[in-house]
Backbone as numpy.savetxt, mean C-alpha at the origin, in Angstrom:
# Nx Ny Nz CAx CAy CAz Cx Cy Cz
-9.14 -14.00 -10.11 -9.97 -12.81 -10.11 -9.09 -11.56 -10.11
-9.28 -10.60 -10.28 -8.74 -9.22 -10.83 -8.43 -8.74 -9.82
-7.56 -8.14 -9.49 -7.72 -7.35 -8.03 -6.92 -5.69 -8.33
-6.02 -5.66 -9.41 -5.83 -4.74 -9.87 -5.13 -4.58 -11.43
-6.31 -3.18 -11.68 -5.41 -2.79 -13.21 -3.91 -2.65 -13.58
-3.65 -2.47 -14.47 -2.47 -2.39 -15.40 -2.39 -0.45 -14.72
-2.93 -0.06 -14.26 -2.84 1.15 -14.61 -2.66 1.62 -13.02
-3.59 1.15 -11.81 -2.86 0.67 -10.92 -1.70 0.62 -10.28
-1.59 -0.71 -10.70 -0.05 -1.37 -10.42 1.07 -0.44 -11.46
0.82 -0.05 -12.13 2.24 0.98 -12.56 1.92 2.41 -12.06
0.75 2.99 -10.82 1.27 4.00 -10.44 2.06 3.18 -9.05
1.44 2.35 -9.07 2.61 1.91 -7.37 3.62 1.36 -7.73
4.11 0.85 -8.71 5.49 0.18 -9.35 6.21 1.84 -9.37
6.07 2.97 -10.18 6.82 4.12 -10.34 6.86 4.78 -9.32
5.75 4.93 -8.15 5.93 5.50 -7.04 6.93 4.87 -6.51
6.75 3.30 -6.05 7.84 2.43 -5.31 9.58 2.90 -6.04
9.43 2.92 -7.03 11.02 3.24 -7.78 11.54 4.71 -7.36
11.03 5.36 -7.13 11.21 6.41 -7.22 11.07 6.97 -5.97
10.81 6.54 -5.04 10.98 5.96 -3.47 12.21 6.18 -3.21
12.50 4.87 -4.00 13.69 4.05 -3.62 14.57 4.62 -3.77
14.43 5.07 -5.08 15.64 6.11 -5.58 15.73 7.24 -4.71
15.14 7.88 -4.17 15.20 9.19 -3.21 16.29 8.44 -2.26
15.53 7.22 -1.86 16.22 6.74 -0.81 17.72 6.32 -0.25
17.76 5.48 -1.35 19.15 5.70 -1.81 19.78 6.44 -2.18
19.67 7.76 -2.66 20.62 8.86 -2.78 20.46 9.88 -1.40
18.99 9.83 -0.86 19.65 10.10 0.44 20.84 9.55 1.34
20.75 8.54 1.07 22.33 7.82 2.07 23.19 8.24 1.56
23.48 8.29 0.10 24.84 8.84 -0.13 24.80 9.94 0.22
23.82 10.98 0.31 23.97 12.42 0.58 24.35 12.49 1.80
23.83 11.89 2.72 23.95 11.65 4.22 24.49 11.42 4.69
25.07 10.15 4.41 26.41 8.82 5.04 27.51 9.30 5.35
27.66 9.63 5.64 29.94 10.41 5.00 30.54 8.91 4.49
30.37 7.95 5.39 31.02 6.54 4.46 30.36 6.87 2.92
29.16 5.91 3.03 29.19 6.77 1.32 29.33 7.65 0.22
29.20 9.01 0.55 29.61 10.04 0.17 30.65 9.92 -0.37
31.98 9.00 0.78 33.06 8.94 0.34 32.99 7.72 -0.93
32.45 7.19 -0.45 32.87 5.98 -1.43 32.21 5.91 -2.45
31.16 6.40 -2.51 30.62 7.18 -4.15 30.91 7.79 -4.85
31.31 9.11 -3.67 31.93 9.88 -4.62 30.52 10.95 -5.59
30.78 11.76 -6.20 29.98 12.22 -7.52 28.93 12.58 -6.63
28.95 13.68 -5.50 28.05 14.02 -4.76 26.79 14.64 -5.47
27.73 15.46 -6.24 26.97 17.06 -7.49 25.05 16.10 -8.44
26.05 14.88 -8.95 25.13 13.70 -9.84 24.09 13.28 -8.56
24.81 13.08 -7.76 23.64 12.22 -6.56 22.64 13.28 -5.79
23.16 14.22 -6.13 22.22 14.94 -5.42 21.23 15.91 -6.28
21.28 15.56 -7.83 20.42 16.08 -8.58 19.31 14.90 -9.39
19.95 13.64 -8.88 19.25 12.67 -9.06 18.02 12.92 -7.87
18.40 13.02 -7.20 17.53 13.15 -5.57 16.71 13.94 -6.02
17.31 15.21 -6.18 15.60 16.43 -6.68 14.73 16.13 -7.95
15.55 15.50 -8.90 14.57 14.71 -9.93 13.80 14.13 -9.54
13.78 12.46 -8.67 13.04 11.62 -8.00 12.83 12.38 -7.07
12.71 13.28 -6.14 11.71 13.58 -5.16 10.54 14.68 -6.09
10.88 15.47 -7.13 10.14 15.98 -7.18 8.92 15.46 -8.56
9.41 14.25 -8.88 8.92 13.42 -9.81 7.74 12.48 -9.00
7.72 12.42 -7.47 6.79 11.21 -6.48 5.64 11.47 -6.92
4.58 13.30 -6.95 3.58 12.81 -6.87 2.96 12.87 -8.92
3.95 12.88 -9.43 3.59 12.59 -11.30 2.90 11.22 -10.99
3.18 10.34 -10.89 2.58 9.15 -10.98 0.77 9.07 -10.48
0.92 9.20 -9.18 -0.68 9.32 -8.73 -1.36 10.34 -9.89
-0.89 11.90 -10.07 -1.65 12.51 -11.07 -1.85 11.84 -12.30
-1.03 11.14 -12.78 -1.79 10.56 -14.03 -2.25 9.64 -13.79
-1.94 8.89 -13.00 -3.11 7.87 -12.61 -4.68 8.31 -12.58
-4.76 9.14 -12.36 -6.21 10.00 -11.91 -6.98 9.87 -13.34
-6.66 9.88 -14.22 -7.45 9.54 -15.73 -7.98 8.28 -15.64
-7.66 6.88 -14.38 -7.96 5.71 -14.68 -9.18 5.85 -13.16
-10.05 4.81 -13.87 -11.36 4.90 -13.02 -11.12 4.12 -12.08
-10.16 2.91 -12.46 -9.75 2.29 -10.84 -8.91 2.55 -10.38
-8.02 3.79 -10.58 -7.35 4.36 -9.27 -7.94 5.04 -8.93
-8.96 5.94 -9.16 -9.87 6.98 -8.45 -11.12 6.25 -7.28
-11.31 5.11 -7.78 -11.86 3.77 -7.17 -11.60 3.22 -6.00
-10.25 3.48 -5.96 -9.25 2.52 -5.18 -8.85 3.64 -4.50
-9.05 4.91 -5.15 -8.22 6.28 -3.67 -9.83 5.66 -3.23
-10.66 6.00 -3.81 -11.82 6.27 -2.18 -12.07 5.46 -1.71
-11.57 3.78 -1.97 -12.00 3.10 -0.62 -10.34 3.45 0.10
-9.62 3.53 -0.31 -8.28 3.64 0.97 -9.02 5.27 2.29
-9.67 5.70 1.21 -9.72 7.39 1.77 -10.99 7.06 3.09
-11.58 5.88 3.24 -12.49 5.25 4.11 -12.13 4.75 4.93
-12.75 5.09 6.05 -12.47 4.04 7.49 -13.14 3.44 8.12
-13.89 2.44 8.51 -15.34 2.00 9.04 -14.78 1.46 10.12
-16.22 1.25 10.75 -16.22 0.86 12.39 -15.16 -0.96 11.97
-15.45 -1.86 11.09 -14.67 -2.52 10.53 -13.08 -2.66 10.71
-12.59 -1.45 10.04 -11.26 -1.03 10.46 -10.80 -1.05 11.54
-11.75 -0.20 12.43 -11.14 -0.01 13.55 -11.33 -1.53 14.51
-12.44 -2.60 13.92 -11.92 -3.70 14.77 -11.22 -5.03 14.53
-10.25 -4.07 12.99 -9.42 -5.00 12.88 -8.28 -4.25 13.29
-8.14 -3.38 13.71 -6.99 -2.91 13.50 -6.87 -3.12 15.89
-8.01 -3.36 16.20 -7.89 -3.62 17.73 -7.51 -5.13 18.20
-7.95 -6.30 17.25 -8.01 -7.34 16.68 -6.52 -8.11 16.77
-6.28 -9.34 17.74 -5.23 -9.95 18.06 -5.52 -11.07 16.47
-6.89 -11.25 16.27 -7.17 -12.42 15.45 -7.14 -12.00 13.95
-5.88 -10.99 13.19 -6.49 -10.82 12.39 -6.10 -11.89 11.28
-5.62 -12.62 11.12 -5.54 -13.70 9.94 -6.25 -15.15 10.37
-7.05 -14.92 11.59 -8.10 -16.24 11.85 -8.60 -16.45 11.23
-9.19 -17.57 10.69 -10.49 -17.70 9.62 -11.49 -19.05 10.14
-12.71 -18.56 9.64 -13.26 -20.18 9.82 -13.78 -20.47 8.39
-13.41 -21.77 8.14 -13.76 -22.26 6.87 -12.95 -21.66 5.83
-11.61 -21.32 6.27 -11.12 -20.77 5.15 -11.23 -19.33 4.96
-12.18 -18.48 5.53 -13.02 -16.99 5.44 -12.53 -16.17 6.08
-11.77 -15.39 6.64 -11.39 -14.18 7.32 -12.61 -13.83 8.33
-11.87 -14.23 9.58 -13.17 -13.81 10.61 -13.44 -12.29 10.77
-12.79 -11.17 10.15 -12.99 -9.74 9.99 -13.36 -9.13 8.36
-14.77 -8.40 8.45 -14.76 -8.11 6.87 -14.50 -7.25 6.39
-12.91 -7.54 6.16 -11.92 -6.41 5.43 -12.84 -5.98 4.05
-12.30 -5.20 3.20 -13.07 -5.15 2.26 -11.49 -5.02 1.59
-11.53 -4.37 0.00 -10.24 -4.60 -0.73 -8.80 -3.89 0.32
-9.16 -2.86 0.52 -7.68 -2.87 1.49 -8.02 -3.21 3.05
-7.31 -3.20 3.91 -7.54 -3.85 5.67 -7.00 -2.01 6.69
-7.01 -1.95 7.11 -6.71 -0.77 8.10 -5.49 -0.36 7.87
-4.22 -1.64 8.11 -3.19 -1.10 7.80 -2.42 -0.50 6.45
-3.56 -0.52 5.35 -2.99 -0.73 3.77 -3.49 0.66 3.74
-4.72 1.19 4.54 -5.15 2.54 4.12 -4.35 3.31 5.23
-3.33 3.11 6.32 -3.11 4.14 7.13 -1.62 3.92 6.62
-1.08 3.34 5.81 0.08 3.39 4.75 -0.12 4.18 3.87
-1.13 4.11 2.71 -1.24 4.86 2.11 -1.44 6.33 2.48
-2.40 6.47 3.29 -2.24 7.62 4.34 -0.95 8.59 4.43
-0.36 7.67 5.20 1.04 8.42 5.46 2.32 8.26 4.48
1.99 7.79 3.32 2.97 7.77 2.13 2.44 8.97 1.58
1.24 9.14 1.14 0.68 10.70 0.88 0.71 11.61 1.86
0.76 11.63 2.74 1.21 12.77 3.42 2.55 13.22 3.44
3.43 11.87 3.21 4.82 12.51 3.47 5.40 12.87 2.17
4.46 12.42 1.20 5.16 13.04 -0.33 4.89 14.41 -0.20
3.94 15.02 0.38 3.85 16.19 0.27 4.65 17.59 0.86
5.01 16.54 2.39 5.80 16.96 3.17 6.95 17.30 2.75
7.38 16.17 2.03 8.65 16.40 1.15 8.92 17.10 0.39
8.08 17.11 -0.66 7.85 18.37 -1.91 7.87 19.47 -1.11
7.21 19.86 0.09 7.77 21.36 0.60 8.70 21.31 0.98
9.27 20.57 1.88 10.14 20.84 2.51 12.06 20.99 1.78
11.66 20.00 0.43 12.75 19.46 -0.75 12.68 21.30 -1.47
11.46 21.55 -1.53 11.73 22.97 -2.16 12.59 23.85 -1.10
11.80 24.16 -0.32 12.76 25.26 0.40 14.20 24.88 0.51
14.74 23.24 0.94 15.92 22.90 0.77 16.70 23.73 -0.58
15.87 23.38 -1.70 16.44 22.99 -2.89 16.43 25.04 -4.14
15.32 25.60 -3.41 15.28 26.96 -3.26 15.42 27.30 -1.99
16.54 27.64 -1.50 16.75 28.37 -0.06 16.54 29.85 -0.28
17.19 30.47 -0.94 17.44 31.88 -0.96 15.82 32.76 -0.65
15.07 32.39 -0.94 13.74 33.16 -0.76 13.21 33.10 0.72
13.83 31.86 1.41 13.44 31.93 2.65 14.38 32.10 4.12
13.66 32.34 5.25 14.17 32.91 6.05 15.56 31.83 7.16
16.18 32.36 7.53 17.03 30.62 7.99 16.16 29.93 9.02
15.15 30.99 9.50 14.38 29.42 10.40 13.52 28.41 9.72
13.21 29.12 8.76 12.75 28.43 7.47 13.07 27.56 7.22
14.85 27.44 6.90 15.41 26.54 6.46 16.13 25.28 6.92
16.42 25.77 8.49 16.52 25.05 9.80 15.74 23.88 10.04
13.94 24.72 9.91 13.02 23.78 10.38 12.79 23.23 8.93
12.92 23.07 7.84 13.05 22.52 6.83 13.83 21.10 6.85
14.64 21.60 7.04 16.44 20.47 7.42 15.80 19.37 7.89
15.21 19.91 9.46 15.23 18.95 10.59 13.49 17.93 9.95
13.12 18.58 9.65 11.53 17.85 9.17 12.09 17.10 7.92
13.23 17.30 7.05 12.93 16.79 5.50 13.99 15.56 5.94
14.87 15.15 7.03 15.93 14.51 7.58 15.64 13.31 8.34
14.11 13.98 9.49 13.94 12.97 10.35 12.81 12.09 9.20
12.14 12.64 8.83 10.80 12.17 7.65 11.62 11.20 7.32
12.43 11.54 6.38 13.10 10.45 5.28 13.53 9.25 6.18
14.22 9.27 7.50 14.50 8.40 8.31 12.88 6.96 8.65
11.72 8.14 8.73 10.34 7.71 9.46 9.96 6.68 7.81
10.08 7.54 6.80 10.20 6.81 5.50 10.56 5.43 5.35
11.53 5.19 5.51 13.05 4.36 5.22 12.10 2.80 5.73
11.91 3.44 7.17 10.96 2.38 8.17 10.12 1.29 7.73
9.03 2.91 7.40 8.08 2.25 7.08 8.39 1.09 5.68
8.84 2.06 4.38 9.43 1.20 3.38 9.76 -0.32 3.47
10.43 -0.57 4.80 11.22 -1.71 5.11 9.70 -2.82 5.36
9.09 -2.04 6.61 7.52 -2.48 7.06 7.02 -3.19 6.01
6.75 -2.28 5.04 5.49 -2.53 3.81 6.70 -3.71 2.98
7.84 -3.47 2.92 8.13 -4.59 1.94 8.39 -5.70 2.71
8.11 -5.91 3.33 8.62 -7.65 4.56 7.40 -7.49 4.69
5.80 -7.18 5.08 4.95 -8.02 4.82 4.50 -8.46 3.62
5.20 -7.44 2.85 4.52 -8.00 0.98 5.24 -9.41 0.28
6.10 -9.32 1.38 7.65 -10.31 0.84 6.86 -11.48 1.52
6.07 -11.67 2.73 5.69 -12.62 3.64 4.28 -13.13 3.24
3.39 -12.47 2.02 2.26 -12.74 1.58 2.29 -12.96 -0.31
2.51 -14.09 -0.61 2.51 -14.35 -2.08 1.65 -13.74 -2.73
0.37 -14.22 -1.89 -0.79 -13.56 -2.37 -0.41 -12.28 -2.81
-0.58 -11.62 -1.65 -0.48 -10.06 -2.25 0.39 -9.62 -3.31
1.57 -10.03 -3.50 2.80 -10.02 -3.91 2.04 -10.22 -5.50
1.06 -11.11 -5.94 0.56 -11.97 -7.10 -0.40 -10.40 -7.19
-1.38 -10.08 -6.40 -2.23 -9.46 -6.84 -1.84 -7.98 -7.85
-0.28 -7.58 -6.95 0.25 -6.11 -7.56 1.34 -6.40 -8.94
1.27 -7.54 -8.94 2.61 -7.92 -9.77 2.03 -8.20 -11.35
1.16 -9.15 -10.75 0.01 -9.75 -12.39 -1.42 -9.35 -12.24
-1.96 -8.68 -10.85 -3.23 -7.91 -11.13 -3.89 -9.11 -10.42
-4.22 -10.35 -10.45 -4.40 -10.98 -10.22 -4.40 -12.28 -8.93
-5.51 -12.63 -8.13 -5.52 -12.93 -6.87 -6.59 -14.54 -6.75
-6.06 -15.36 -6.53 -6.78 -16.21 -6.06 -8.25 -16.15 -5.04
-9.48 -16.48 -5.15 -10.47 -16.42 -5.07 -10.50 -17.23 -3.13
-9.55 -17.98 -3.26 -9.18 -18.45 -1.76 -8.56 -17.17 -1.25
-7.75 -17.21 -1.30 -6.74 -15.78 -1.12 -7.51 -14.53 -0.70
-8.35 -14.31 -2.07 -9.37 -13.19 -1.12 -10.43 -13.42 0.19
-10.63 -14.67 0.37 -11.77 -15.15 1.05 -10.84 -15.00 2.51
-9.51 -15.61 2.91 -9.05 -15.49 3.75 -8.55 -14.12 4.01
-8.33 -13.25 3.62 -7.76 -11.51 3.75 -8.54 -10.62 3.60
-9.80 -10.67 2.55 -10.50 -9.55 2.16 -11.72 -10.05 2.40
-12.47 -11.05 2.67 -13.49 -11.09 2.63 -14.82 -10.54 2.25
-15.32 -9.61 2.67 -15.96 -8.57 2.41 -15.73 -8.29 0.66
-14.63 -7.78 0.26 -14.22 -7.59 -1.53 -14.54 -8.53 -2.12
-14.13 -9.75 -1.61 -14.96 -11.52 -2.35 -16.37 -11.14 -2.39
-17.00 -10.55 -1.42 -18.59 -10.72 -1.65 -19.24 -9.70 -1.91
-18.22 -8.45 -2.38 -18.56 -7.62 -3.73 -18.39 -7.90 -4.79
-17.61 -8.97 -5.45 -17.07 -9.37 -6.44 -18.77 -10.41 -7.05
-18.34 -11.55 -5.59 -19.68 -12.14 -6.20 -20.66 -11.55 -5.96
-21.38 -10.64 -5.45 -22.70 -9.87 -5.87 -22.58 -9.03 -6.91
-21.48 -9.02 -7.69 -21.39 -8.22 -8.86 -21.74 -9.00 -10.50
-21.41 -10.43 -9.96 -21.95 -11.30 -11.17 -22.96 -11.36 -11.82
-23.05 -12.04 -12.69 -24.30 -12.54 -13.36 -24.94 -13.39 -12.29
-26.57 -13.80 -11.92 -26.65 -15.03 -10.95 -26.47 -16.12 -11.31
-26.49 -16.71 -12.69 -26.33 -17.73 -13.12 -24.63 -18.11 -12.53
-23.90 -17.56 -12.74 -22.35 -18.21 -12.08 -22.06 -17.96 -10.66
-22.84 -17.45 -9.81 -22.63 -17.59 -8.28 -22.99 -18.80 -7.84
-22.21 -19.08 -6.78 -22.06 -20.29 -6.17 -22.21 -19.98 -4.20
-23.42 -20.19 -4.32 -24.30 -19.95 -3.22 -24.24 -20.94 -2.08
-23.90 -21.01 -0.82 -23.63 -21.88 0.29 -25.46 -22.13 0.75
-25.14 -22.54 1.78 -26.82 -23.13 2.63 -27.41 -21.55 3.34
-28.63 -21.99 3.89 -29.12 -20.68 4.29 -28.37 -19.88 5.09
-27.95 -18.95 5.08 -27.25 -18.12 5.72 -25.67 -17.79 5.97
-24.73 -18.62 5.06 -23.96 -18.97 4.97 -23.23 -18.17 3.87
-22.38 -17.80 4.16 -21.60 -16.88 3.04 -21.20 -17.89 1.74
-20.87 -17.02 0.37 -20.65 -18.05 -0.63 -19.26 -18.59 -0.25
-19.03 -20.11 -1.01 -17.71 -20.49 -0.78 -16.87 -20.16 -2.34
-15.85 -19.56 -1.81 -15.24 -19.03 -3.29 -14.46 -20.34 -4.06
-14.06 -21.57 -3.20 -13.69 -22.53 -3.59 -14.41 -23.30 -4.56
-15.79 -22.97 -4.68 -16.95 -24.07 -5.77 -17.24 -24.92 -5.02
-17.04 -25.73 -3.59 -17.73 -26.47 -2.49 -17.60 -26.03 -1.20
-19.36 -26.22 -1.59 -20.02 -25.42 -0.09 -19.80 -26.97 0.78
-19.52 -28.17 0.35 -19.82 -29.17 1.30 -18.37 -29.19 2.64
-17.24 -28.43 1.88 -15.98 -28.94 2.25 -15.66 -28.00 3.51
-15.28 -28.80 4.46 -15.17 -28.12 5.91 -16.41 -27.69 6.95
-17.68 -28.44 6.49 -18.65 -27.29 7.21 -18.36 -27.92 8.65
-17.52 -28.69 9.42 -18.40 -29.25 10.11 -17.12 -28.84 11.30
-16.43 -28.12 10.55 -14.80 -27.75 11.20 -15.45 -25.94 11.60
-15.55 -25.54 12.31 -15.97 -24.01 12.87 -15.62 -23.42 13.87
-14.19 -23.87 13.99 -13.35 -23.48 15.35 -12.17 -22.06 14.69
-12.02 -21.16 14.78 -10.85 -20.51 14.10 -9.65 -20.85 14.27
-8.98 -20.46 13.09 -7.60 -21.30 12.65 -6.73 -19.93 12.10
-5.76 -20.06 11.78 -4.60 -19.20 11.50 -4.45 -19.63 9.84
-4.45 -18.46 8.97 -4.20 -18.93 7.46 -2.56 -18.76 7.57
């Protein structure tokens, strides 16, 4: 099943690059070991204002595609949901395979990432200007510039590390941003809720309907496991 466009996944593929790239030429800018051992400060540090001031191109053109504008407003949402997964010791329990919380396409922590990846691009873009145009502003200006555009990139770095070791630790996900594409199990255990927008979005003839009251099984058998209803760890 689909989980994301072509159009999508290459604004988060160019955002992610271009991340990275900040990132890494921050260290050389930073490091004095590197610095030294790079060398070519002048190159590394005009690479840096290219890629920082290149972060938010990507989301803007994305904005022509109907499922990134789709996909900002469910991240831009928070429901009572969220907040009790995000309180939630159980969040990868499932019974029957199903996610005992009904995430919908992103989970709490995917929208308070995104969150604060947009906030800090922005942060940056000011703060990279005044760096990068000093002369117009005042030195406390540029002081409190320093210290905000220095520790950020550090708070950055973090998170970066965060988001790629759980993406590294979930195939799934890893499948959905890479080829668009997500196993119908896969969603049932993580997203739940998005599985049963997906299937109320069908034709009725191809839904595959469980017993009374019973959510659909995305597997094609409703017979398999009913009798197991204890939660389990995917």
């Amino acid at each position: 099943m689909i989980r994301f466009t072509r159009a999508v996944r290459s604004v988060h593929h160019v955002t992610a690059v271009l991340m990275l790239v900040c990132l890494a030429t921050a260290a050389v800018l930073y490091v004095p070991a590197l610095a030294e051992t790079v060398g070519r400060r002048h190159l590394f540090r005009m690479i840096h204002i290219v890629a920082g001031f290149g972060l938010p191109v990507p989301a803007l053109l994305g904005w022509a595609s109907r499922a990134f504008r789709d996909d900002l407003r469910r991240l831009n949402r928070f429901s009572p949901a969220d907040w009790g997964w995000l309180r939630g010791r159980d969040r990868r329990a499932t019974v029957r395979g199903r996610g005992i919380h009904p995430v919908g396409k992103f989970n709490a922590g995917q929208k308070l990432n995104a969150a604060f990846v947009a906030g800090a691009i922005l942060v940056m873009l000011g703060t990279g200007t005044i760096l990068t145009f000093p002369h117009p502003w005042p030195d406390v200006y540029r002081t409190g510039a320093t210290f905000v555009h220095d520790w950020l990139t550090l708070a950055i770095f973090v998170v970066f590390l965060g988001h790629l070791w759980y993406a590294l630790r979930d195939p799934g996900a890893l499948s959905g941003m890479f080829l668009g594409h997500v196993t119908p199990e896969w969603a049932a255990r993580h997203h739940p809720a998005w599985l049963d927008e997906k299937v109320d979005s069908r034709p009725v003839s191809t839904r595959n309907f469980g017993g009374p009251g019973e959510p659909p099984d995305p597997s094609g058998n409703t017979e398999e496991g009913k009798g197991d209803l204890s939660p389990r760890r995917s």
